[in-house]
Protein backbone atom coordinates (compact mmCIF):
# COMPACT_ATOMS: atom_id res chain seq x y z
CA UNK A 1 -15.59 2.31 0.11
CA UNK A 2 -12.98 4.49 -1.74
CA UNK A 3 -11.96 3.59 -5.26
CA UNK A 4 -8.30 3.24 -4.27
CA UNK A 5 -9.09 0.98 -1.33
CA UNK A 6 -11.25 -1.20 -3.59
CA UNK A 7 -8.27 -1.44 -6.15
CA UNK A 8 -5.79 -2.27 -3.32
CA UNK A 9 -8.01 -4.91 -1.93
CA UNK A 10 -8.49 -6.63 -5.20
CA UNK A 11 -4.75 -6.54 -6.11
CA UNK A 12 -3.99 -7.99 -2.67
CA UNK A 13 -6.46 -10.83 -2.98
CA UNK A 14 -5.15 -11.68 -6.39
CA UNK A 15 -7.19 -12.59 -9.53
CA UNK A 16 -9.06 -15.90 -9.80
CA UNK A 17 -9.01 -17.53 -13.11
CA UNK A 18 -11.97 -16.94 -15.39
CA UNK A 19 -14.49 -19.62 -16.17
CA UNK A 20 -15.11 -20.03 -19.87
CA UNK A 21 -15.18 -16.76 -21.87
CA UNK A 22 -16.22 -14.72 -18.69
CA UNK A 23 -13.66 -12.02 -17.83
CA UNK A 24 -12.10 -12.33 -14.37
CA UNK A 25 -13.12 -9.61 -11.92
CA UNK A 26 -10.04 -7.52 -11.39
CA UNK A 27 -8.33 -8.79 -14.55
CA UNK A 28 -7.96 -5.13 -15.79
CA UNK A 29 -6.01 -4.26 -12.61
CA UNK A 30 -2.09 -4.43 -12.73
CA UNK A 31 -0.45 -7.04 -10.31
CA UNK A 32 0.89 -4.13 -8.21
CA UNK A 33 -0.46 -0.53 -7.84
CA UNK A 34 1.58 2.75 -8.27
CA UNK A 35 1.00 5.74 -6.18
CA UNK A 36 2.81 9.00 -6.79
CA UNK A 37 3.38 11.55 -4.01
CA UNK A 38 2.23 14.85 -5.71
CA UNK A 39 3.34 17.14 -2.81
CA UNK A 40 5.18 20.08 -4.36
CA UNK A 41 4.19 19.05 -7.88
CA UNK A 42 2.59 21.59 -10.13
CA UNK A 43 -0.67 21.00 -12.06
CA UNK A 44 1.04 20.45 -15.47
CA UNK A 45 3.40 17.77 -13.99
CA UNK A 46 0.37 16.21 -12.22
CA UNK A 47 -1.38 15.83 -15.47
CA UNK A 48 1.54 14.04 -17.04
CA UNK A 49 1.90 11.72 -14.12
CA UNK A 50 -1.87 10.94 -14.00
CA UNK A 51 -1.56 8.76 -17.16
CA UNK A 52 1.22 6.56 -15.32
CA UNK A 53 -0.19 6.35 -11.77
CA UNK A 54 -3.07 4.41 -10.16
CA UNK A 55 -3.49 7.11 -7.58
CA UNK A 56 -1.88 10.33 -6.29
CA UNK A 57 -1.27 11.67 -2.82
CA UNK A 58 -0.59 15.05 -1.27
CA UNK A 59 0.41 16.23 2.19
CA UNK A 60 -2.24 17.68 4.52
CA UNK A 61 0.09 20.05 6.00
CA UNK A 62 -0.86 23.68 5.11
CA UNK A 63 -3.38 22.25 2.65
CA UNK A 64 -4.61 24.86 0.20
CA UNK A 65 -8.22 24.06 -0.99
CA UNK A 66 -7.55 25.59 -4.41
CA UNK A 67 -4.42 23.72 -5.08
CA UNK A 68 -6.18 20.49 -3.91
CA UNK A 69 -8.97 21.09 -6.38
CA UNK A 70 -6.45 21.59 -9.27
CA UNK A 71 -4.61 18.41 -8.22
CA UNK A 72 -7.87 16.34 -8.24
CA UNK A 73 -8.90 17.85 -11.63
CA UNK A 74 -5.48 16.91 -13.09
CA UNK A 75 -5.73 13.32 -12.00
CA UNK A 76 -9.18 12.90 -13.70
CA UNK A 77 -10.52 9.50 -12.77
CA UNK A 78 -7.59 8.55 -10.72
CA UNK A 79 -8.14 8.84 -6.97
CA UNK A 80 -6.38 11.35 -4.82
CA UNK A 81 -5.41 10.86 -1.25
CA UNK A 82 -4.40 12.98 1.72
CA UNK A 83 -1.37 12.36 3.99
CA UNK A 84 -1.69 13.28 7.57
CA UNK A 85 1.40 13.90 9.78
CA UNK A 86 1.65 12.94 13.53
CA UNK A 87 -1.21 14.43 15.68
CA UNK A 88 -2.61 16.56 12.78
CA UNK A 89 -6.32 17.15 13.39
CA UNK A 90 -7.09 18.35 9.89
CA UNK A 91 -10.86 17.76 8.98
CA UNK A 92 -10.02 15.66 5.96
CA UNK A 93 -13.85 14.76 5.78
CA UNK A 94 -14.41 18.35 4.67
CA UNK A 95 -11.88 18.00 1.68
CA UNK A 96 -13.98 17.49 -1.56
CA UNK A 97 -12.95 14.40 -3.56
CA UNK A 98 -10.57 12.91 -0.97
CA UNK A 99 -10.63 9.25 -1.83
CA UNK A 100 -8.24 7.99 0.96
CA UNK A 101 -6.26 9.13 3.93
CA UNK A 102 -2.76 8.12 5.27
CA UNK A 103 -2.23 8.44 8.95
CA UNK A 104 0.30 7.17 11.59
CA UNK A 105 0.05 5.57 14.95
CA UNK A 106 -0.13 9.13 16.72
CA UNK A 107 -3.24 10.19 14.92
CA UNK A 108 -6.16 10.88 17.26
CA UNK A 109 -8.85 8.03 16.82
CA UNK A 110 -11.59 10.68 16.16
CA UNK A 111 -9.87 11.80 13.01
CA UNK A 112 -9.82 8.30 11.46
CA UNK A 113 -12.91 6.73 12.81
CA UNK A 114 -15.23 7.91 10.11
CA UNK A 115 -16.26 5.41 7.52
CA UNK A 116 -15.37 7.49 4.53
CA UNK A 117 -12.85 7.50 2.76
CA UNK A 118 -10.36 4.79 2.52
CA UNK A 119 -7.73 4.45 5.32
CA UNK A 120 -3.97 3.63 5.12
CA UNK A 121 -1.96 3.15 8.29
CA UNK A 122 1.70 4.47 8.13
CA UNK A 123 4.16 2.52 10.28
CA UNK A 124 7.89 2.45 10.90
CA UNK A 125 10.05 -0.58 9.88
CA UNK A 126 10.97 -1.00 13.58
CA UNK A 127 7.35 -1.62 14.78
CA UNK A 128 7.51 -4.75 16.84
CA UNK A 129 5.95 -7.97 15.55
CA UNK A 130 3.36 -8.07 18.34
CA UNK A 131 1.95 -4.73 17.15
CA UNK A 132 2.21 -5.58 13.53
CA UNK A 133 0.04 -8.60 14.08
CA UNK A 134 -2.23 -6.53 16.28
CA UNK A 135 -3.24 -4.50 13.19
CA UNK A 136 -5.43 -7.29 12.16
CA UNK A 137 -7.73 -6.85 15.10
CA UNK A 138 -7.64 -3.08 15.21
CA UNK A 139 -11.25 -1.69 15.79
CA UNK A 140 -10.79 0.71 12.92
CA UNK A 141 -11.31 0.00 9.24
CA UNK A 142 -7.67 -0.13 7.89
CA UNK A 143 -7.58 -0.81 4.11
CA UNK A 144 -3.71 -1.08 3.91
CA UNK A 145 -0.41 -0.51 5.74
CA UNK A 146 2.40 1.64 4.43
CA UNK A 147 5.95 1.19 5.51
CA UNK A 148 7.26 4.70 5.93
CA UNK A 149 10.69 6.06 5.49
CA UNK A 150 11.05 6.53 1.74
CA UNK A 151 13.85 3.89 1.43
CA UNK A 152 16.81 5.11 -0.65
CA UNK A 153 17.35 1.77 -2.16
CA UNK A 154 15.97 -1.85 -1.93
CA UNK A 155 18.29 -3.88 0.28
CA UNK A 156 18.04 -7.46 1.43
CA UNK A 157 17.26 -6.25 4.95
CA UNK A 158 14.39 -4.28 3.55
CA UNK A 159 13.09 -7.22 1.65
CA UNK A 160 13.12 -9.24 4.82
CA UNK A 161 11.12 -6.43 6.56
CA UNK A 162 8.56 -6.65 3.87
CA UNK A 163 8.32 -10.33 3.97
CA UNK A 164 7.88 -10.16 7.82
CA UNK A 165 5.12 -7.51 7.67
CA UNK A 166 3.25 -9.39 4.93
CA UNK A 167 3.44 -12.63 6.81
CA UNK A 168 1.99 -11.15 9.92
CA UNK A 169 -0.72 -9.17 8.54
CA UNK A 170 -4.00 -9.83 6.56
CA UNK A 171 -3.88 -6.38 4.98
CA UNK A 172 -2.36 -5.09 1.70
CA UNK A 173 1.32 -3.94 2.13
CA UNK A 174 2.49 -0.66 0.68
CA UNK A 175 6.09 0.76 0.70
CA UNK A 176 7.30 4.14 0.17
CA UNK A 177 10.60 4.71 -1.94
CA UNK A 178 12.41 7.88 -2.75
CA UNK A 179 14.03 6.59 -5.96
CA UNK A 180 13.07 4.49 -9.11
CA UNK A 181 13.30 0.74 -8.83
CA UNK A 182 15.00 -1.55 -11.33
CA UNK A 183 13.14 -4.54 -12.85
CA UNK A 184 14.87 -6.96 -10.42
CA UNK A 185 14.05 -4.90 -7.36
CA UNK A 186 10.43 -4.62 -8.52
CA UNK A 187 9.91 -8.37 -8.86
CA UNK A 188 11.69 -8.88 -5.49
CA UNK A 189 9.24 -6.45 -3.74
CA UNK A 190 6.37 -8.02 -5.42
CA UNK A 191 7.39 -11.56 -4.41
CA UNK A 192 8.00 -10.38 -0.78
CA UNK A 193 4.30 -9.45 -0.59
CA UNK A 194 4.14 -5.73 -1.53
CA UNK A 195 0.89 -4.67 -3.20
CA UNK A 196 1.65 -1.03 -3.93
CA UNK A 197 4.60 1.29 -4.41
CA UNK A 198 4.46 4.97 -3.39
CA UNK A 199 7.00 6.97 -5.35
CA UNK A 200 7.95 10.73 -5.37
CA UNK A 201 6.48 12.97 -7.97
CA UNK A 202 9.85 14.34 -8.85
CA UNK A 203 10.40 11.30 -11.15
CA UNK A 204 9.92 11.88 -14.94
CA UNK A 205 6.52 10.75 -16.31
CA UNK A 206 8.41 8.74 -18.98
CA UNK A 207 10.27 6.64 -16.40
CA UNK A 208 7.00 6.07 -14.48
CA UNK A 209 5.41 4.75 -17.74
CA UNK A 210 8.20 2.43 -18.26
CA UNK A 211 7.69 1.10 -14.72
CA UNK A 212 4.03 0.70 -15.35
CA UNK A 213 5.01 -1.50 -18.25
CA UNK A 214 7.35 -3.55 -16.15
CA UNK A 215 4.54 -3.99 -13.50
CA UNK A 216 2.17 -5.27 -16.12
CA UNK A 217 4.76 -8.02 -17.06
CA UNK A 218 4.83 -9.40 -13.43
CA UNK A 219 3.35 -12.86 -13.08
CA UNK A 220 -0.09 -12.64 -11.27
CA UNK A 221 -0.36 -14.39 -7.91
CA UNK A 222 -3.84 -16.17 -7.88
CA UNK A 223 -3.57 -17.27 -4.29
CA UNK A 224 -1.67 -15.37 -1.69
CA UNK A 225 0.53 -17.17 0.87
CA UNK A 226 -1.22 -17.34 4.14
CA UNK A 227 0.22 -18.11 7.50
CA UNK A 228 -1.32 -19.92 10.44
CA UNK A 229 0.29 -20.25 13.98
CA UNK A 230 0.69 -23.48 15.82
CA UNK A 231 1.50 -23.38 19.49
CA UNK A 232 3.92 -26.26 20.36
CA UNK A 233 4.31 -27.30 23.83
CA UNK A 234 7.73 -26.47 25.51
CA UNK A 235 9.56 -29.35 27.39
CA UNK A 236 9.11 -28.70 31.29
CA UNK A 237 5.71 -27.09 31.01
CA UNK A 238 6.90 -23.68 30.13
CA UNK A 239 5.17 -21.29 27.68
CA UNK A 240 4.60 -22.74 24.19
CA UNK A 241 6.61 -21.84 21.17
CA UNK A 242 4.68 -20.21 18.24
CA UNK A 243 5.61 -21.75 14.91
CA UNK A 244 4.32 -20.28 11.65
CA UNK A 245 3.14 -22.64 8.92
CA UNK A 246 3.22 -21.63 5.29
CA UNK A 247 0.79 -22.52 2.59
CA UNK A 248 1.95 -22.75 -1.07
CA UNK A 249 1.24 -19.84 -3.39
CA UNK A 250 0.75 -20.20 -7.08
CA UNK A 251 1.69 -17.97 -10.01
CA UNK A 252 0.20 -17.84 -13.41
C-alpha cells in the first residue's frame, strides 16, 4: 500500500485515545492532509514546498522522466503522485517512485486495476448520489475520492456538497482548491468531512507553512460520523422511502 494512501486512511479513521503512556497509532499525523500540485513548479520551489506538504502531485500529460525524478528527489520522504486526465493510457506503473495515481471516471479499467500504487478517484460535484454511493462497492481498490474543479472559494453550497459526499461514502474525501483558505474555511471543510486539501504550487511556501500550523490546531475527531439507511414503508404499498440515520461524532 502506498505511503500516502496509508496516511489518508489513518487520518480518515481518526486517532483512538492512547492507553496509559503508550503513544496512539497515527498521533504524529495532522488531522487533515495537505497535498500540493507541483505541475509547472521548478525544483527549487518544490524543495521549499516539501517542508510544508504531506505529498505532491504532478500531471501525467507530457510527463518527462527527468523532471519526474527531480521532483521526487526534491520532495525527499514525502510521497509523489501522478494525475491522469480522461482516457490517458500512460503506463504509470513504469514511473519510478510513483506513490499514488489520480484518475477520473473515464479512465480505462486496465490502467487502474493494478495493486500498486495508491488510487484516488477524481469526480465532479454534479455526480448523482446513486453513483457516489456506488463507489463503496466499486470492484477496484479506491483509497480516496477527490472532488475536482479547483473551487475558487469555499461557499455554503460547496460545504453542502462535501457533507453529502462524506455522508454517502466510506472513503476519505479530498477537495481541490485554487486559492488559499482562511482559518474559518479550513475548519468548516474539516467539519464537513474533508480529509485532505489539494492546493496549487503557485502558493508561497511561507503561507503553506502557516496553513500547516492552522491544520495542527484543529480538534481531532476520534470517531467519524457514520450513516446507515433505513427503508420506511410508504403508505399504499409503494416503494419505500430511504431515511439516513446519523451517529454522533466526538471531538477531543
